[in-house]
Amino acid sequence: MDPSVTSGLYRDITDLAHDSPSWVRHFVEIGTEAVIVILGLLFLAGWWRRRSADSRAMAVAVVGPLATAVAYVGSELFKSAVQEERPCRAVAGAAASLAACPPVGDWSFPSNHSTIAAAAAVALAIAWRAIAFLTIPLALFAAFSRVFVGVHYPHDVAVGLLFGGLVAALVVLALTRPARALIETMRTSRTGVVVWFAGRGPEPEPAAQWAGAGAGYGPGNGAYGSAQGAGPGSEPGHQAQHGPVAGSDRQHR
């Protein structure tokens, strides 16, 4: 992509950065790196909460970080192929970047931060839908912050977001089934650390523990059923064992 297409927008955003209060500049400078750490901690939390879930849910949780890593490697290969210079060196007349401009050879397109943030946000949203309201805005913030601090063009972060999100979704889709089989195998292991990592899965249903408890208590089953079938006056066998009922006509004749 021709960098000149978004150079004007890059200047506008970096000018906005320099006109912003100092606390805003510091917040974004810290936040541009902190987002990646926060997403990593959310991966850990997602894995931990799924240790007691079924094997498929656990598989989706552990595949997420792998999907993010695949997206990152893809963005690095993309960078090496395109070799776009950083805007903090290439855009004439732009305000100085708030963050240190990366060295020559650390290419600009696409943004690694945006790729990682989007991949993590999508993978987390798939595994833990309730936090999508948090992960998606974090990814968008990470992307914007890279332009705000002056180290990426707007098109770098836009493509990074799309690329990271798409790769993560495809990797999670492709690896969930084999990861599920692996988790099920790990949960049967006798090695403590393996079971600790995979989790023991959900507890068995209480009803299953008592499924056969009443098997001997129906009519004709077990001791109770036999006694029930031999109740006085209810079966011909009772008369055969004890003779005619007292008071019958034959005894009075």
Coordinates of N, CA and C in Angstrom, one line a residue, residues 78-190:
F78 N 5.1 -10.9 6.8 CA 4.5 -9.8 6.0 C 5.4 -8.6 6.0
K79 N 5.9 -8.2 7.1 CA 6.8 -7.1 7.2 C 8.0 -7.2 6.3
S80 N 8.6 -8.4 6.4 CA 9.9 -8.7 5.7 C 9.6 -8.6 4.2
A81 N 8.4 -9.0 3.8 CA 8.1 -9.0 2.3 C 7.9 -7.6 1.8
V82 N 7.2 -6.7 2.6 CA 6.8 -5.4 2.2 C 7.9 -4.4 2.4
Q83 N 8.6 -4.4 3.6 CA 9.7 -3.5 3.9 C 9.3 -2.0 3.8
E84 N 8.2 -1.7 4.5 CA 7.8 -0.3 4.5 C 8.5 0.5 5.6
E85 N 9.1 1.6 5.3 CA 9.8 2.5 6.3 C 8.8 3.1 7.3
R86 N 9.3 3.3 8.5 CA 8.5 3.8 9.6 C 8.1 5.3 9.2
P87 N 6.9 5.7 9.6 CA 6.5 7.1 9.3 C 7.3 8.1 10.1
C88 N 7.7 7.7 11.3 CA 8.5 8.7 12.1 C 9.8 9.1 11.4
R89 N 10.2 8.4 10.3 CA 11.4 8.8 9.5 C 11.0 9.2 8.2
A90 N 9.9 8.7 7.7 CA 9.5 8.9 6.2 C 8.6 10.1 6.0
V91 N 7.8 10.5 6.9 CA 6.8 11.5 6.6 C 7.4 12.9 7.0
A92 N 7.6 13.7 5.9 CA 8.1 15.0 6.1 C 7.1 16.0 6.8
G93 N 7.6 16.8 7.7 CA 6.8 17.8 8.3 C 5.9 17.2 9.4
A94 N 6.0 16.0 9.8 CA 5.2 15.4 10.8 C 5.8 15.7 12.2
A95 N 5.0 15.8 13.2 CA 5.5 16.1 14.5 C 6.3 14.9 15.0
A96 N 7.3 15.2 15.9 CA 8.2 14.1 16.4 C 7.3 13.0 17.1
S97 N 7.7 11.8 16.9 CA 7.0 10.7 17.6 C 7.2 10.8 19.1
L98 N 6.1 10.4 19.8 CA 6.2 10.4 21.3 C 7.1 9.2 21.7
A99 N 7.0 8.1 21.0 CA 7.8 6.9 21.4 C 9.1 7.0 20.5
A100 N 10.1 6.3 20.9 CA 11.4 6.3 20.1 C 11.1 5.6 18.8
C101 N 11.6 6.2 17.7 CA 11.4 5.6 16.4 C 12.2 4.3 16.3
P102 N 11.6 3.2 15.9 CA 12.3 1.9 15.8 C 13.5 2.0 14.8
P103 N 14.5 1.2 15.0 CA 15.7 1.3 14.1 C 15.3 0.9 12.7
V104 N 16.2 1.3 11.8 CA 16.1 0.9 10.4 C 16.1 -0.6 10.2
G105 N 15.2 -1.1 9.5 CA 15.1 -2.6 9.3 C 13.9 -3.2 10.2
D106 N 13.4 -2.4 11.1 CA 12.2 -2.7 11.9 C 11.1 -2.1 11.1
W107 N 10.5 -2.9 10.2 CA 9.6 -2.3 9.2 C 8.2 -2.0 9.8
S108 N 7.5 -1.2 9.1 CA 6.2 -0.6 9.6 C 5.0 -1.4 9.3
F109 N 4.9 -2.0 8.1 CA 3.6 -2.6 7.7 C 3.7 -4.1 7.7
P110 N 2.7 -4.8 8.4 CA 1.6 -4.2 9.2 C 2.1 -4.1 10.6
S111 N 1.3 -3.5 11.5 CA 1.7 -3.3 12.9 C 1.6 -4.6 13.7
N112 N 2.7 -5.0 14.3 CA 2.8 -6.2 15.1 C 1.8 -6.0 16.3
H113 N 1.9 -4.9 17.0 CA 1.0 -4.7 18.1 C -0.4 -4.8 17.8
S114 N -0.8 -4.3 16.7 CA -2.2 -4.4 16.3 C -2.6 -5.8 15.9
T115 N -1.7 -6.5 15.3 CA -1.9 -7.9 14.9 C -2.1 -8.8 16.2
I116 N -1.2 -8.6 17.1 CA -1.2 -9.4 18.3 C -2.5 -9.1 19.1
A117 N -2.8 -7.8 19.3 CA -4.0 -7.3 20.0 C -5.3 -7.9 19.4
A118 N -5.4 -7.8 18.1 CA -6.6 -8.3 17.5 C -6.7 -9.8 17.5
A119 N -5.6 -10.5 17.3 CA -5.7 -11.9 17.4 C -6.1 -12.4 18.8
A120 N -5.5 -11.8 19.9 CA -5.8 -12.1 21.2 C -7.2 -11.8 21.6
A121 N -7.7 -10.6 21.1 CA -9.0 -10.2 21.4 C -10.1 -11.1 20.8
V122 N -9.8 -11.5 19.6 CA -10.8 -12.5 18.9 C -10.7 -13.8 19.5
A123 N -9.5 -14.4 19.8 CA -9.4 -15.7 20.4 C -10.1 -15.7 21.8
L124 N -9.9 -14.6 22.6 CA -10.5 -14.5 23.9 C -12.0 -14.4 23.8
A125 N -12.5 -13.7 22.8 CA -13.9 -13.5 22.6 C -14.6 -14.9 22.3
I126 N -13.9 -15.7 21.5 CA -14.4 -17.0 21.1 C -14.5 -17.9 22.3
A127 N -13.4 -17.9 23.1 CA -13.3 -18.8 24.3 C -14.2 -18.3 25.5
W128 N -14.3 -17.0 25.6 CA -15.0 -16.3 26.8 C -15.8 -15.2 26.3
R129 N -17.0 -15.4 25.8 CA -17.8 -14.4 25.1 C -18.1 -13.2 26.0
A130 N -18.2 -13.5 27.3 CA -18.6 -12.4 28.2 C -17.6 -11.2 28.3
I131 N -16.4 -11.5 27.9 CA -15.4 -10.4 28.0 C -15.1 -9.8 26.6
A132 N -15.9 -10.1 25.6 CA -15.6 -9.5 24.3 C -15.8 -7.9 24.4
F133 N -16.7 -7.5 25.3 CA -16.8 -6.0 25.4 C -15.6 -5.4 25.9
L134 N -14.7 -6.1 26.5 CA -13.4 -5.6 27.0 C -12.3 -5.8 26.0
T135 N -12.2 -7.0 25.4 CA -11.0 -7.3 24.6 C -11.1 -6.6 23.2
I136 N -12.2 -6.4 22.6 CA -12.3 -5.7 21.4 C -11.9 -4.2 21.5
P137 N -12.4 -3.5 22.5 CA -12.0 -2.1 22.7 C -10.5 -2.0 23.0
L138 N -10.0 -3.0 23.7 CA -8.5 -3.0 24.0 C -7.7 -3.1 22.7
A139 N -8.2 -4.0 21.8 CA -7.4 -4.1 20.6 C -7.5 -2.8 19.7
L140 N -8.7 -2.2 19.7 CA -8.8 -0.9 19.0 C -7.9 0.2 19.6
F141 N -7.9 0.2 20.9 CA -7.0 1.2 21.6 C -5.6 0.9 21.2
A142 N -5.2 -0.3 21.3 CA -3.8 -0.7 20.9 C -3.4 -0.2 19.5
A143 N -4.3 -0.4 18.6 CA -4.1 0.0 17.2 C -3.9 1.5 17.1
F144 N -4.9 2.3 17.7 CA -4.9 3.7 17.6 C -3.6 4.3 18.3
S145 N -3.2 3.7 19.4 CA -2.1 4.2 20.2 C -0.8 4.1 19.4
R146 N -0.7 3.1 18.5 CA 0.5 3.0 17.7 C 0.7 4.2 16.7
V147 N -0.4 4.7 16.2 CA -0.4 5.9 15.4 C -0.2 7.1 16.3
F148 N -0.9 7.2 17.4 CA -0.8 8.3 18.3 C 0.6 8.6 18.8
V149 N 1.4 7.5 19.1 CA 2.8 7.7 19.6 C 3.7 7.9 18.4
G150 N 3.2 7.8 17.2 CA 4.0 8.1 16.0 C 4.8 7.1 15.3
V151 N 4.6 5.8 15.6 CA 5.5 4.7 15.0 C 4.8 3.9 13.9
H152 N 3.5 4.2 13.6 CA 2.9 3.5 12.5 C 1.9 4.4 11.8
Y153 N 1.7 4.1 10.5 CA 0.7 4.7 9.7 C -0.7 4.2 10.1
P154 N -1.7 4.9 9.8 CA -3.1 4.3 10.0 C -3.3 3.0 9.3
H155 N -2.8 2.9 8.0 CA -3.1 1.7 7.3 C -2.3 0.5 7.9
D156 N -1.2 0.8 8.5 CA -0.5 -0.3 9.2 C -1.3 -1.0 10.3
V157 N -2.0 -0.2 11.1 CA -2.7 -0.7 12.2 C -4.1 -1.3 11.7
A158 N -4.6 -0.7 10.7 CA -5.9 -1.2 10.2 C -5.7 -2.6 9.6
V159 N -4.7 -2.8 8.8 CA -4.4 -4.1 8.2 C -4.0 -5.1 9.3
G160 N -3.2 -4.6 10.3 CA -2.8 -5.5 11.4 C -4.1 -6.0 12.2
L161 N -5.1 -5.2 12.4 CA -6.3 -5.6 13.1 C -7.0 -6.7 12.3
L162 N -7.2 -6.4 11.0 CA -7.9 -7.4 10.1 C -7.1 -8.7 10.0
F163 N -5.8 -8.6 9.8 CA -5.0 -9.8 9.7 C -5.0 -10.6 11.0
G164 N -4.7 -10.0 12.1 CA -4.7 -10.7 13.4 C -6.0 -11.4 13.7
G165 N -7.1 -10.6 13.5 CA -8.4 -11.2 13.9 C -8.8 -12.4 13.0
L166 N -8.5 -12.3 11.7 CA -8.8 -13.3 10.7 C -8.0 -14.6 11.0
V167 N -6.7 -14.4 11.2 CA -5.8 -15.6 11.4 C -6.2 -16.3 12.7
A168 N -6.5 -15.5 13.8 CA -6.8 -16.1 15.0 C -8.1 -16.9 14.9
A169 N -9.1 -16.4 14.2 CA -10.4 -17.1 14.1 C -10.1 -18.4 13.3
L170 N -9.3 -18.4 12.2 CA -9.1 -19.6 11.4 C -8.3 -20.6 12.2
V171 N -7.3 -20.2 13.0 CA -6.5 -21.1 13.7 C -7.3 -21.8 14.8
V172 N -8.1 -21.0 15.5 CA -9.0 -21.6 16.6 C -9.9 -22.6 15.9
L173 N -10.5 -22.3 14.8 CA -11.4 -23.2 14.1 C -10.7 -24.5 13.7
A174 N -9.5 -24.4 13.2 CA -8.7 -25.5 12.7 C -8.2 -26.4 13.8
L175 N -7.8 -25.8 15.0 CA -7.1 -26.6 16.0 C -8.0 -27.1 17.2
T176 N -9.2 -26.6 17.2 CA -10.1 -27.0 18.4 C -10.3 -28.5 18.5
R177 N -10.5 -29.2 17.4 CA -10.8 -30.6 17.4 C -9.6 -31.4 17.9
P178 N -8.4 -31.2 17.2 CA -7.2 -32.0 17.7 C -6.9 -31.6 19.2
A179 N -7.0 -30.3 19.5 CA -6.7 -29.9 20.9 C -7.7 -30.5 21.9
R180 N -8.9 -30.7 21.5 CA -9.9 -31.3 22.4 C -9.5 -32.8 22.6
A181 N -9.1 -33.5 21.6 CA -8.6 -34.9 21.8 C -7.4 -35.0 22.7
L182 N -6.5 -34.0 22.5 CA -5.3 -34.0 23.4 C -5.7 -33.7 24.8
I183 N -6.6 -32.8 25.1 CA -7.0 -32.5 26.4 C -7.7 -33.7 27.1
E184 N -8.5 -34.4 26.3 CA -9.1 -35.6 26.9 C -8.1 -36.7 27.3
T185 N -7.1 -36.8 26.4 CA -6.0 -37.7 26.8 C -5.2 -37.3 28.0
M186 N -4.9 -36.0 28.1 CA -4.2 -35.5 29.2 C -5.0 -35.7 30.5
R187 N -6.3 -35.6 30.4 CA -7.1 -35.7 31.7 C -7.1 -37.1 32.2
T188 N -6.7 -38.1 31.4 CA -6.6 -39.5 31.9 C -5.2 -39.8 32.3
S189 N -4.3 -38.9 32.3 CA -2.9 -39.2 32.6 C -2.8 -39.4 34.1
R190 N -1.7 -40.1 34.5 CA -1.4 -40.3 35.9 C -0.3 -39.3 36.4

